[in-house]
Amino acid sequence: MPDVERSAYRRPVTASGLEAIERGTLTWLDEDMYNNLNTGVLEQYLEEKNLEDSFEISHWDTKKVLIGILIGAVFSGVTAYIGLKIGLAVSAAWYVAYLLGMALQWSPSEVNIATSATTGATHASTGFIFTFPAIFLLAYSDDYKVGDGHLISSIDTLNLAFIGIIASMFAGFLGVMYFIIFRRVWLVDDPLPMPGFEATLKMLDIASDVSSGSAEAARESLKTVGIWTVLTMGFMFVIDYPISWSRKVAGIPSSIADWLAMALSGEKWGLASIYTERWFHQPSKLEEGHAPYGGITPYESGNPMSYTFLGIELSPTLFAIGWFMKFRAALLVNLGAILAWFWLIPLAVLQDVPVYDPELGVYINITDYGDTSSDPVYPIVQWKAFGSIVRTVAIGAILGGGLLGLLKMTPTFAGIFGDIARAFTGEKSEEFVDGKGWYEWPLYHIPIFMGISFVAITLIFVVGGYPLLPSLIFSIVLLSTTFLLGAIAVRVMGETGIEPVSGTSFIVLLMLLLVFLNLDVGLTKEESILMALVGTTVFGSAISMSGTVVGDYKNSLYIGNRPYHISKGNIMGVVPGAILGAGVAIFLSKLLAEGKIDLLAPQANAFAYFTTILAEGQGNWSALMMGMALGAFAEWATGMGTSFGLGMYLPTPATFPMLIGGAFRSWWEDRRLKPAVETIRLEEGSAAAEKRGAQMLLFTFMIAAGALTGEAFYGVESAILAVVDESLGHHGWWPFARLVGFVMINVIVGAMIYVLFRKAGIIGGDGGGDGMAPEPSGVMDAELAG
């Protein structure tokens, strides 16, 4: 195997793992594999092993793939709702597909291939979640009035949906194919850690136990995941379910946690001063029994809390992501947030920086937004600074860190670009194995499909009513940015577990608006804005598919699947996912803009604001350039500049839980895991110690998997009920009926899972088999040690 250079991500290989690799005895899903994830040596070894052995393991089953597509397509609409509600495209689709595959006793290979189609269908419409709603906000929302009107006077919804959905399909195919090129660079030669993938890998391990008849090992693993899924859903019910409809917080029925916080508070201060709607936040004086503005301190000269906002969201998903990231990566993300909220935002408020107000058409000193005598009152000055200045800096930081990171990898990319050149000249890729077929999707298809996409997307926009020249310009921008900015976005995902689709989409929107608004390409101002936003929607779907396929590649490497089948599964999932997900997102976007539903939609609002200031000729170029310099410096100093930029782009309630999760894992490993492993090493030897250490760590991964899936399941159910709230929430009997329905949904789902698992022999069977149980008791001993 070739030597690899030092990396900011790679872990050292263990002694027993290196010995197993040298002997050729290390195999998929064994203890040595888990002990050596992201070492680089393991990944290169498995790549060579897969080239020889994967053809005997990785088999395509159309029926099972179609089941995966169906699950993903159904959940794509639910994902759209959750994405608009919290700004993260969280979905339980992959977990549902995994559970179904295990219940039907599919092999890990079959589960992985089927769920690649599931994730492809779920994420094909991501651009419609983050970008497309901005069109409706600019057309209908009073928050984005420009003078006496709106930037967009009317919307032909069907025409825009046609253009966006069909173009997104081609862009999604393109996003999958481009990242065939990067798979070896970032998953084999210099493997990105991709925090959170361990939970999915563990689910495949459980599938292996089930399919091989080792139901006892699967039962123990599923029990841990199931218990923590139920506990997480119970926790989410307490902090989020609208139980008290008579007593509301900011017009929203309060949860049990909010009701208790208000009950344990006085007239001005109490528990509600530091807890509101899933957030622990900085102290805030109460009004009508709760903290106004979600605990954000209104501007008051000299009050330091009104110059920033500190909070922690009680999100099991965010804590679990932090656990997978570990302390160093979580700290680098938080350094960006700390710089934003402890320095840049307070500095902007202290200096009373002027920001552009589109409705008035003039610059206004930022503290004027805190004038409580004004009508309407908008006292949240620090969030105005965050949305108008700091997020522009953050976008620049993501771009600067990503570009320098790619520049540093030029030697690594040299061989890849050689493959691309051979692809254009028609030379056969070395990934083809004579007598067996394609190990990876053929590289020569990339230039062919680039040409098809260029023609098709141009034609789609022309048929949709746009002139030929801007349609050609957009196709060129899409083909180039999906490759370059998509690489940046996937690298961020590899570092943090979160793909900055919206952050990189800002760059595309900026490029398109600059060209369409400043050059004579045959577009009016309104047409320029519409085409730029639709084009950015298409780009968002493309790079979301890039991140999705790379994540599926990551797991396939460790279980012996061919990347060819993963690419094929993702591509097949694009069409139904784009149609259903986009349809739901468009429907919700219109309700959001008309004020009929209350969704946070942070990205959509940011795109609407960004578009407004650029359309009015007021882009903050100095902030963007400053961000690029900061991101490049962070990349030079730490090797994770894009992670730093992402931290700047997020508020502290989203980043602090990651830091806590990462810090707790480091503390647990130092104070609990290592002492227990060393004791076993002294008593039973190194091999037994490494084995037990892997089992202990796997047990924590199962807990984290339960946290991720529990919040996702709860989010799915909440989305369904929240949509029904729109029509039935005003009836006095609805809260009771809603609660009964919520309970019934969970009882029915639980009963279905129980029946499926019992039929598959997972529950109620004798187990037996030769699989190895995860021995959770060893982990508990480690937790109690010391």
Coordinates of N, CA and C in Angstrom, one line a residue, residues 452-620:
I452 N -24.8 16.3 -21.5 CA -26.2 16.2 -21.4 C -26.9 17.2 -20.5
S453 N -26.3 17.3 -19.3 CA -26.8 18.3 -18.3 C -26.8 19.7 -18.8
F454 N -25.7 20.1 -19.5 CA -25.6 21.4 -20.0 C -26.7 21.7 -21.0
V455 N -26.9 20.8 -21.9 CA -28.0 21.0 -22.9 C -29.4 21.0 -22.3
A456 N -29.6 20.0 -21.4 CA -30.9 19.8 -20.8 C -31.3 21.0 -19.9
I457 N -30.4 21.4 -19.0 CA -30.7 22.5 -18.1 C -30.9 23.8 -18.8
T458 N -30.1 24.0 -19.8 CA -30.3 25.2 -20.7 C -31.7 25.2 -21.3
L459 N -32.0 24.1 -21.9 CA -33.3 23.9 -22.6 C -34.5 24.1 -21.6
I460 N -34.3 23.6 -20.4 CA -35.4 23.7 -19.4 C -35.7 25.1 -19.1
F461 N -34.7 25.9 -18.9 CA -34.9 27.3 -18.6 C -35.5 28.1 -19.8
V462 N -35.0 27.7 -21.0 CA -35.6 28.4 -22.2 C -37.1 28.1 -22.3
V463 N -37.4 26.8 -22.2 CA -38.8 26.4 -22.2 C -39.6 27.1 -21.1
G464 N -39.0 27.3 -20.0 CA -39.7 28.0 -18.9 C -39.8 29.5 -19.1
G465 N -39.4 30.0 -20.2 CA -39.6 31.4 -20.5 C -38.4 32.4 -20.3
Y466 N -37.2 31.8 -20.0 CA -36.1 32.7 -19.9 C -35.2 32.7 -21.2
P467 N -34.6 33.9 -21.5 CA -33.8 34.0 -22.7 C -32.6 33.0 -22.7
L468 N -32.1 32.7 -23.9 CA -31.1 31.7 -24.1 C -29.8 32.1 -23.4
L469 N -29.3 33.3 -23.5 CA -28.0 33.7 -23.0 C -27.9 33.5 -21.5
P470 N -28.8 34.0 -20.6 CA -28.7 33.7 -19.2 C -28.9 32.3 -18.9
S471 N -29.7 31.5 -19.7 CA -29.8 30.1 -19.5 C -28.5 29.4 -19.7
L472 N -27.7 29.8 -20.7 CA -26.4 29.2 -20.9 C -25.4 29.6 -19.8
I473 N -25.5 30.9 -19.4 CA -24.6 31.3 -18.3 C -24.9 30.5 -17.0
F474 N -26.2 30.3 -16.7 CA -26.4 29.5 -15.5 C -25.9 28.0 -15.6
S475 N -26.1 27.4 -16.8 CA -25.6 26.1 -17.0 C -24.1 26.0 -16.8
I476 N -23.4 27.0 -17.2 CA -21.9 27.0 -17.0 C -21.6 27.2 -15.6
V477 N -22.3 28.1 -14.9 CA -22.1 28.3 -13.5 C -22.4 27.0 -12.7
L478 N -23.4 26.3 -13.0 CA -23.8 25.1 -12.3 C -22.8 24.0 -12.4
L479 N -22.3 23.8 -13.7 CA -21.4 22.7 -13.9 C -20.0 23.0 -13.1
S480 N -19.6 24.3 -13.1 CA -18.4 24.6 -12.4 C -18.5 24.6 -10.9
T481 N -19.5 25.3 -10.4 CA -19.7 25.4 -8.9 C -20.0 24.1 -8.2
T482 N -20.8 23.2 -8.9 CA -21.1 22.0 -8.3 C -19.8 21.2 -8.0
F483 N -18.9 21.3 -8.9 CA -17.6 20.7 -8.7 C -16.8 21.3 -7.6
L484 N -16.5 22.6 -7.7 CA -15.6 23.3 -6.8 C -16.3 23.6 -5.4
L485 N -17.4 24.3 -5.4 CA -18.1 24.6 -4.1 C -18.6 23.3 -3.5
G486 N -19.0 22.4 -4.3 CA -19.5 21.1 -3.8 C -18.4 20.4 -3.0
A487 N -17.1 20.5 -3.5 CA -16.0 19.9 -2.8 C -15.8 20.6 -1.5
I488 N -15.9 21.9 -1.4 CA -15.8 22.6 -0.2 C -16.9 22.1 0.8
A489 N -18.1 22.1 0.3 CA -19.2 21.7 1.2 C -19.1 20.3 1.8
V490 N -18.7 19.4 0.9 CA -18.5 18.0 1.3 C -17.3 17.9 2.3
R491 N -16.3 18.7 2.2 CA -15.2 18.7 3.1 C -15.7 19.2 4.5
V492 N -16.5 20.2 4.5 CA -17.1 20.7 5.8 C -17.9 19.5 6.4
M493 N -18.7 18.8 5.7 CA -19.5 17.7 6.2 C -18.5 16.6 6.7
G494 N -17.4 16.4 6.1 CA -16.5 15.4 6.5 C -15.9 15.8 7.8
E495 N -15.7 17.1 8.1 CA -15.1 17.5 9.3 C -16.1 17.6 10.5
T496 N -17.3 18.0 10.2 CA -18.2 18.4 11.3 C -19.5 17.5 11.3
G497 N -19.8 16.8 10.3 CA -21.0 16.0 10.2 C -22.2 16.8 9.7
I498 N -22.0 18.1 9.3 CA -23.0 19.0 8.8 C -22.5 19.6 7.5
E499 N -23.3 19.4 6.4 CA -22.9 20.0 5.1 C -23.5 21.4 5.0
P500 N -22.7 22.4 4.7 CA -23.2 23.8 4.6 C -23.8 24.1 3.3
V501 N -24.9 23.4 3.0 CA -25.5 23.6 1.7 C -25.9 25.1 1.5
S502 N -26.5 25.7 2.5 CA -26.9 27.1 2.4 C -25.7 28.0 2.3
G503 N -24.6 27.7 3.1 CA -23.4 28.6 3.0 C -22.8 28.7 1.7
T504 N -22.6 27.6 1.0 CA -22.0 27.6 -0.3 C -23.0 28.1 -1.4
S505 N -24.3 27.9 -1.1 CA -25.3 28.3 -2.0 C -25.4 29.9 -2.1
F506 N -25.0 30.5 -1.0 CA -24.9 32.0 -1.0 C -23.9 32.4 -2.1
I507 N -22.8 31.7 -2.2 CA -21.8 32.1 -3.2 C -22.4 32.0 -4.6
V508 N -23.1 31.0 -4.9 CA -23.7 30.8 -6.2 C -24.8 31.9 -6.4
L509 N -25.6 32.2 -5.4 CA -26.6 33.3 -5.5 C -25.8 34.6 -5.8
L510 N -24.8 34.9 -5.1 CA -24.0 36.1 -5.3 C -23.5 36.2 -6.8
M511 N -22.9 35.1 -7.3 CA -22.4 35.1 -8.6 C -23.5 35.3 -9.6
L512 N -24.6 34.6 -9.5 CA -25.7 34.8 -10.4 C -26.3 36.2 -10.4
L513 N -26.5 36.7 -9.2 CA -27.1 38.1 -9.1 C -26.1 39.1 -9.7
L514 N -24.9 39.0 -9.4 CA -23.9 39.9 -10.0 C -23.9 39.9 -11.5
V515 N -24.0 38.8 -12.1 CA -24.0 38.7 -13.6 C -25.4 39.2 -14.1
F516 N -26.5 38.7 -13.6 CA -27.8 39.0 -14.2 C -28.2 40.4 -13.9
L517 N -27.8 41.0 -12.8 CA -28.2 42.4 -12.5 C -27.3 43.4 -13.1
N518 N -26.0 43.1 -13.4 CA -25.1 44.1 -13.9 C -24.7 44.0 -15.3
L519 N -25.1 42.8 -15.9 CA -24.8 42.7 -17.4 C -26.1 42.6 -18.1
D520 N -26.0 43.1 -19.4 CA -27.2 43.1 -20.2 C -27.4 41.7 -20.9
V521 N -28.1 40.9 -20.2 CA -28.3 39.5 -20.7 C -29.8 39.3 -21.0
G522 N -30.5 40.3 -21.1 CA -31.9 40.2 -21.6 C -32.9 39.9 -20.5
L523 N -32.6 40.2 -19.2 CA -33.5 40.0 -18.1 C -33.8 41.3 -17.4
T524 N -35.1 41.4 -17.0 CA -35.5 42.5 -16.1 C -34.9 42.2 -14.7
K525 N -35.1 43.2 -13.8 CA -34.6 43.0 -12.5 C -35.3 41.9 -11.8
E526 N -36.6 41.8 -11.9 CA -37.4 40.8 -11.3 C -37.1 39.4 -11.9
E527 N -36.9 39.3 -13.2 CA -36.5 38.1 -13.8 C -35.1 37.6 -13.4
S528 N -34.2 38.6 -13.2 CA -32.9 38.3 -12.7 C -32.9 37.6 -11.3
I529 N -33.8 38.2 -10.4 CA -33.9 37.7 -9.1 C -34.5 36.3 -9.1
L530 N -35.6 36.1 -9.8 CA -36.2 34.8 -9.9 C -35.3 33.8 -10.5
M531 N -34.6 34.1 -11.5 CA -33.7 33.1 -12.1 C -32.5 32.7 -11.2
A532 N -32.0 33.8 -10.5 CA -30.9 33.5 -9.6 C -31.3 32.6 -8.5
L533 N -32.5 32.8 -7.9 CA -33.0 32.0 -6.8 C -33.4 30.6 -7.2
V534 N -34.0 30.5 -8.4 CA -34.3 29.1 -8.9 C -33.0 28.4 -9.2
G535 N -32.0 29.1 -9.8 CA -30.7 28.5 -10.1 C -30.0 28.1 -8.8
T536 N -30.1 28.9 -7.8 CA -29.4 28.5 -6.5 C -30.1 27.3 -5.9
T537 N -31.4 27.2 -6.1 CA -32.2 26.0 -5.6 C -31.7 24.8 -6.3
V538 N -31.4 24.9 -7.6 CA -30.9 23.7 -8.3 C -29.5 23.3 -7.8
F539 N -28.7 24.3 -7.6 CA -27.3 24.1 -7.1 C -27.4 23.4 -5.7
G540 N -28.3 23.9 -4.8 CA -28.4 23.3 -3.5 C -28.7 21.8 -3.5
S541 N -29.6 21.5 -4.4 CA -30.0 20.0 -4.6 C -28.8 19.2 -5.1
A542 N -28.0 19.8 -6.0 CA -26.8 19.1 -6.5 C -25.8 18.8 -5.5
I543 N -25.4 19.8 -4.7 CA -24.3 19.5 -3.7 C -24.9 18.7 -2.5
S544 N -26.2 18.8 -2.2 CA -26.7 18.0 -1.2 C -26.6 16.5 -1.6
M545 N -26.8 16.2 -2.9 CA -26.6 14.9 -3.4 C -25.2 14.4 -3.3
S546 N -24.3 15.4 -3.5 CA -22.8 15.1 -3.4 C -22.5 14.6 -2.0
G547 N -23.0 15.4 -1.0 CA -22.7 15.0 0.4 C -23.4 13.6 0.7
T548 N -24.6 13.4 0.2 CA -25.3 12.2 0.5 C -24.6 11.0 -0.1
V549 N -24.1 11.0 -1.3 CA -23.4 9.9 -1.9 C -22.1 9.6 -1.2
V550 N -21.4 10.7 -0.8 CA -20.1 10.5 -0.1 C -20.3 9.8 1.2
G551 N -21.4 10.2 1.9 CA -21.7 9.5 3.2 C -22.0 8.1 3.0
D552 N -22.7 7.7 1.9 CA -23.0 6.3 1.6 C -21.8 5.6 1.2
Y553 N -20.9 6.2 0.4 CA -19.6 5.6 0.1 C -18.8 5.2 1.3
K554 N -18.9 6.1 2.3 CA -18.1 5.9 3.5 C -18.5 4.6 4.2
N555 N -19.8 4.3 4.3 CA -20.2 3.1 5.0 C -19.9 1.9 4.1
S556 N -20.1 2.1 2.8 CA -19.9 0.9 1.9 C -18.5 0.4 1.9
L557 N -17.5 1.3 2.1 CA -16.1 0.9 2.2 C -15.9 -0.1 3.3
Y558 N -16.6 0.1 4.4 CA -16.3 -0.7 5.6 C -17.1 -2.0 5.6
I559 N -18.0 -2.2 4.7 CA -18.8 -3.5 4.6 C -18.6 -4.3 3.3
G560 N -17.8 -3.7 2.4 CA -17.5 -4.5 1.2 C -18.4 -4.3 0.1
N561 N -19.1 -3.2 0.0 CA -20.0 -2.9 -1.1 C -19.2 -2.2 -2.2
R562 N -19.7 -2.4 -3.5 CA -19.1 -1.7 -4.6 C -19.6 -0.2 -4.7
P563 N -18.8 0.8 -4.8 CA -19.3 2.1 -5.0 C -20.2 2.3 -6.2
Y564 N -20.1 1.4 -7.2 CA -20.9 1.5 -8.4 C -22.4 1.3 -8.0
H565 N -22.7 0.4 -7.0 CA -24.0 0.2 -6.6 C -24.6 1.3 -5.8
I566 N -23.7 2.0 -5.0 CA -24.1 3.1 -4.2 C -24.5 4.3 -5.1
S567 N -23.7 4.5 -6.1 CA -24.0 5.6 -7.1 C -25.3 5.4 -7.8
K568 N -25.5 4.1 -8.2 CA -26.7 3.7 -8.9 C -27.9 3.9 -8.0
G569 N -27.8 3.6 -6.7 CA -29.0 3.7 -5.8 C -29.3 5.2 -5.6
N570 N -28.3 6.0 -5.4 CA -28.6 7.5 -5.2 C -29.2 8.1 -6.4
I571 N -28.7 7.7 -7.6 CA -29.3 8.3 -8.8 C -30.7 7.9 -9.0
M572 N -31.1 6.6 -8.7 CA -32.4 6.2 -8.9 C -33.4 6.9 -7.9
G573 N -32.9 7.3 -6.7 CA -33.7 8.0 -5.8 C -34.1 9.4 -6.1
V574 N -33.3 10.0 -7.0 CA -33.4 11.5 -7.2 C -34.8 11.9 -7.7
V575 N -35.3 11.2 -8.7 CA -36.5 11.6 -9.4 C -37.8 11.7 -8.5
P576 N -38.1 10.6 -7.8 CA -39.3 10.6 -6.9 C -39.1 11.6 -5.8
G577 N -37.9 11.6 -5.2 CA -37.6 12.5 -4.1 C -37.7 13.9 -4.4
A578 N -37.2 14.3 -5.6 CA -37.3 15.7 -6.1 C -38.7 16.1 -6.2
I579 N -39.6 15.3 -6.8 CA -41.0 15.6 -7.1 C -41.7 15.8 -5.8
L580 N -41.7 14.8 -4.9 CA -42.5 14.9 -3.7 C -42.0 15.9 -2.7
G581 N -40.6 15.9 -2.5 CA -40.1 16.8 -1.5 C -40.3 18.3 -1.9
A582 N -40.0 18.6 -3.2 CA -40.2 19.9 -3.7 C -41.7 20.3 -3.6
G583 N -42.6 19.4 -3.9 CA -44.0 19.7 -3.8 C -44.4 20.2 -2.4
V584 N -44.0 19.4 -1.4 CA -44.3 19.8 0.0 C -43.6 21.1 0.4
A585 N -42.4 21.3 0.0 CA -41.6 22.5 0.3 C -42.3 23.7 -0.3
I586 N -42.8 23.6 -1.5 CA -43.4 24.8 -2.2 C -44.7 25.1 -1.5
F587 N -45.5 24.1 -1.1 CA -46.8 24.3 -0.4 C -46.5 25.0 0.9
L588 N -45.5 24.5 1.7 CA -45.2 25.1 3.0 C -44.7 26.5 2.8
S589 N -43.9 26.7 1.8 CA -43.3 28.1 1.6 C -44.3 29.1 1.4
K590 N -45.3 28.8 0.7 CA -46.4 29.8 0.4 C -47.1 30.1 1.7
L591 N -47.4 29.1 2.5 CA -48.1 29.3 3.8 C -47.2 30.1 4.7
L592 N -45.9 29.9 4.7 CA -44.9 30.6 5.5 C -44.9 32.1 5.1
A593 N -44.8 32.4 3.8 CA -44.7 33.8 3.4 C -46.0 34.5 3.7
E594 N -47.1 33.8 3.7 CA -48.4 34.5 3.9 C -48.7 34.6 5.4
G595 N -47.8 34.0 6.3 CA -48.0 34.1 7.7 C -49.0 33.1 8.3
K596 N -49.4 32.1 7.5 CA -50.4 31.1 8.0 C -49.8 30.0 8.9
I597 N -48.5 29.8 8.8 CA -47.8 28.9 9.6 C -46.5 29.5 10.2
D598 N -46.1 29.1 11.4 CA -45.0 29.7 12.0 C -43.8 28.8 12.0
L599 N -42.9 29.1 11.1 CA -41.7 28.3 10.9 C -40.5 29.2 10.9
L600 N -39.4 28.7 11.5 CA -38.2 29.6 11.7 C -37.6 29.9 10.3
A601 N -37.4 28.8 9.5 CA -36.8 28.9 8.1 C -35.6 29.9 8.1
P602 N -34.6 29.6 8.8 CA -33.4 30.5 8.9 C -32.7 30.8 7.6
Q603 N -32.5 29.7 6.8 CA -31.9 29.8 5.5 C -32.7 30.6 4.5
A604 N -34.0 30.3 4.5 CA -34.8 31.1 3.5 C -34.9 32.5 3.8
N605 N -35.0 32.9 5.1 CA -35.0 34.3 5.5 C -33.6 35.0 5.2
A606 N -32.5 34.2 5.4 CA -31.2 34.8 5.1 C -31.0 35.0 3.6
F607 N -31.5 34.1 2.8 CA -31.5 34.2 1.3 C -32.3 35.4 0.9
A608 N -33.5 35.6 1.5 CA -34.3 36.7 1.1 C -33.7 38.0 1.4
Y609 N -33.1 38.1 2.6 CA -32.4 39.3 3.0 C -31.2 39.6 2.1
F610 N -30.4 38.6 1.9 CA -29.2 38.7 1.0 C -29.6 39.2 -0.4
T611 N -30.6 38.6 -0.9 CA -31.1 39.0 -2.3 C -31.5 40.4 -2.3
T612 N -32.2 40.8 -1.3 CA -32.7 42.2 -1.2 C -31.6 43.2 -1.2
I613 N -30.5 43.0 -0.4 CA -29.5 44.0 -0.3 C -28.6 44.0 -1.6
L614 N -28.5 42.8 -2.3 CA -27.7 42.8 -3.5 C -28.5 43.4 -4.6
A615 N -29.9 43.1 -4.6 CA -30.7 43.7 -5.7 C -30.8 45.2 -5.6
E616 N -30.6 45.7 -4.4 CA -30.6 47.2 -4.1 C -29.2 47.8 -4.3
G617 N -28.2 46.9 -4.6 CA -26.8 47.4 -4.8 C -26.1 47.7 -3.6
Q618 N -26.4 46.9 -2.5 CA -25.8 47.2 -1.2 C -25.1 46.1 -0.6
G619 N -24.4 45.2 -1.4 CA -23.7 44.1 -0.9 C -22.5 44.5 0.0
N620 N -22.2 43.8 1.1 CA -21.2 44.1 2.0 C -19.9 43.3 1.6

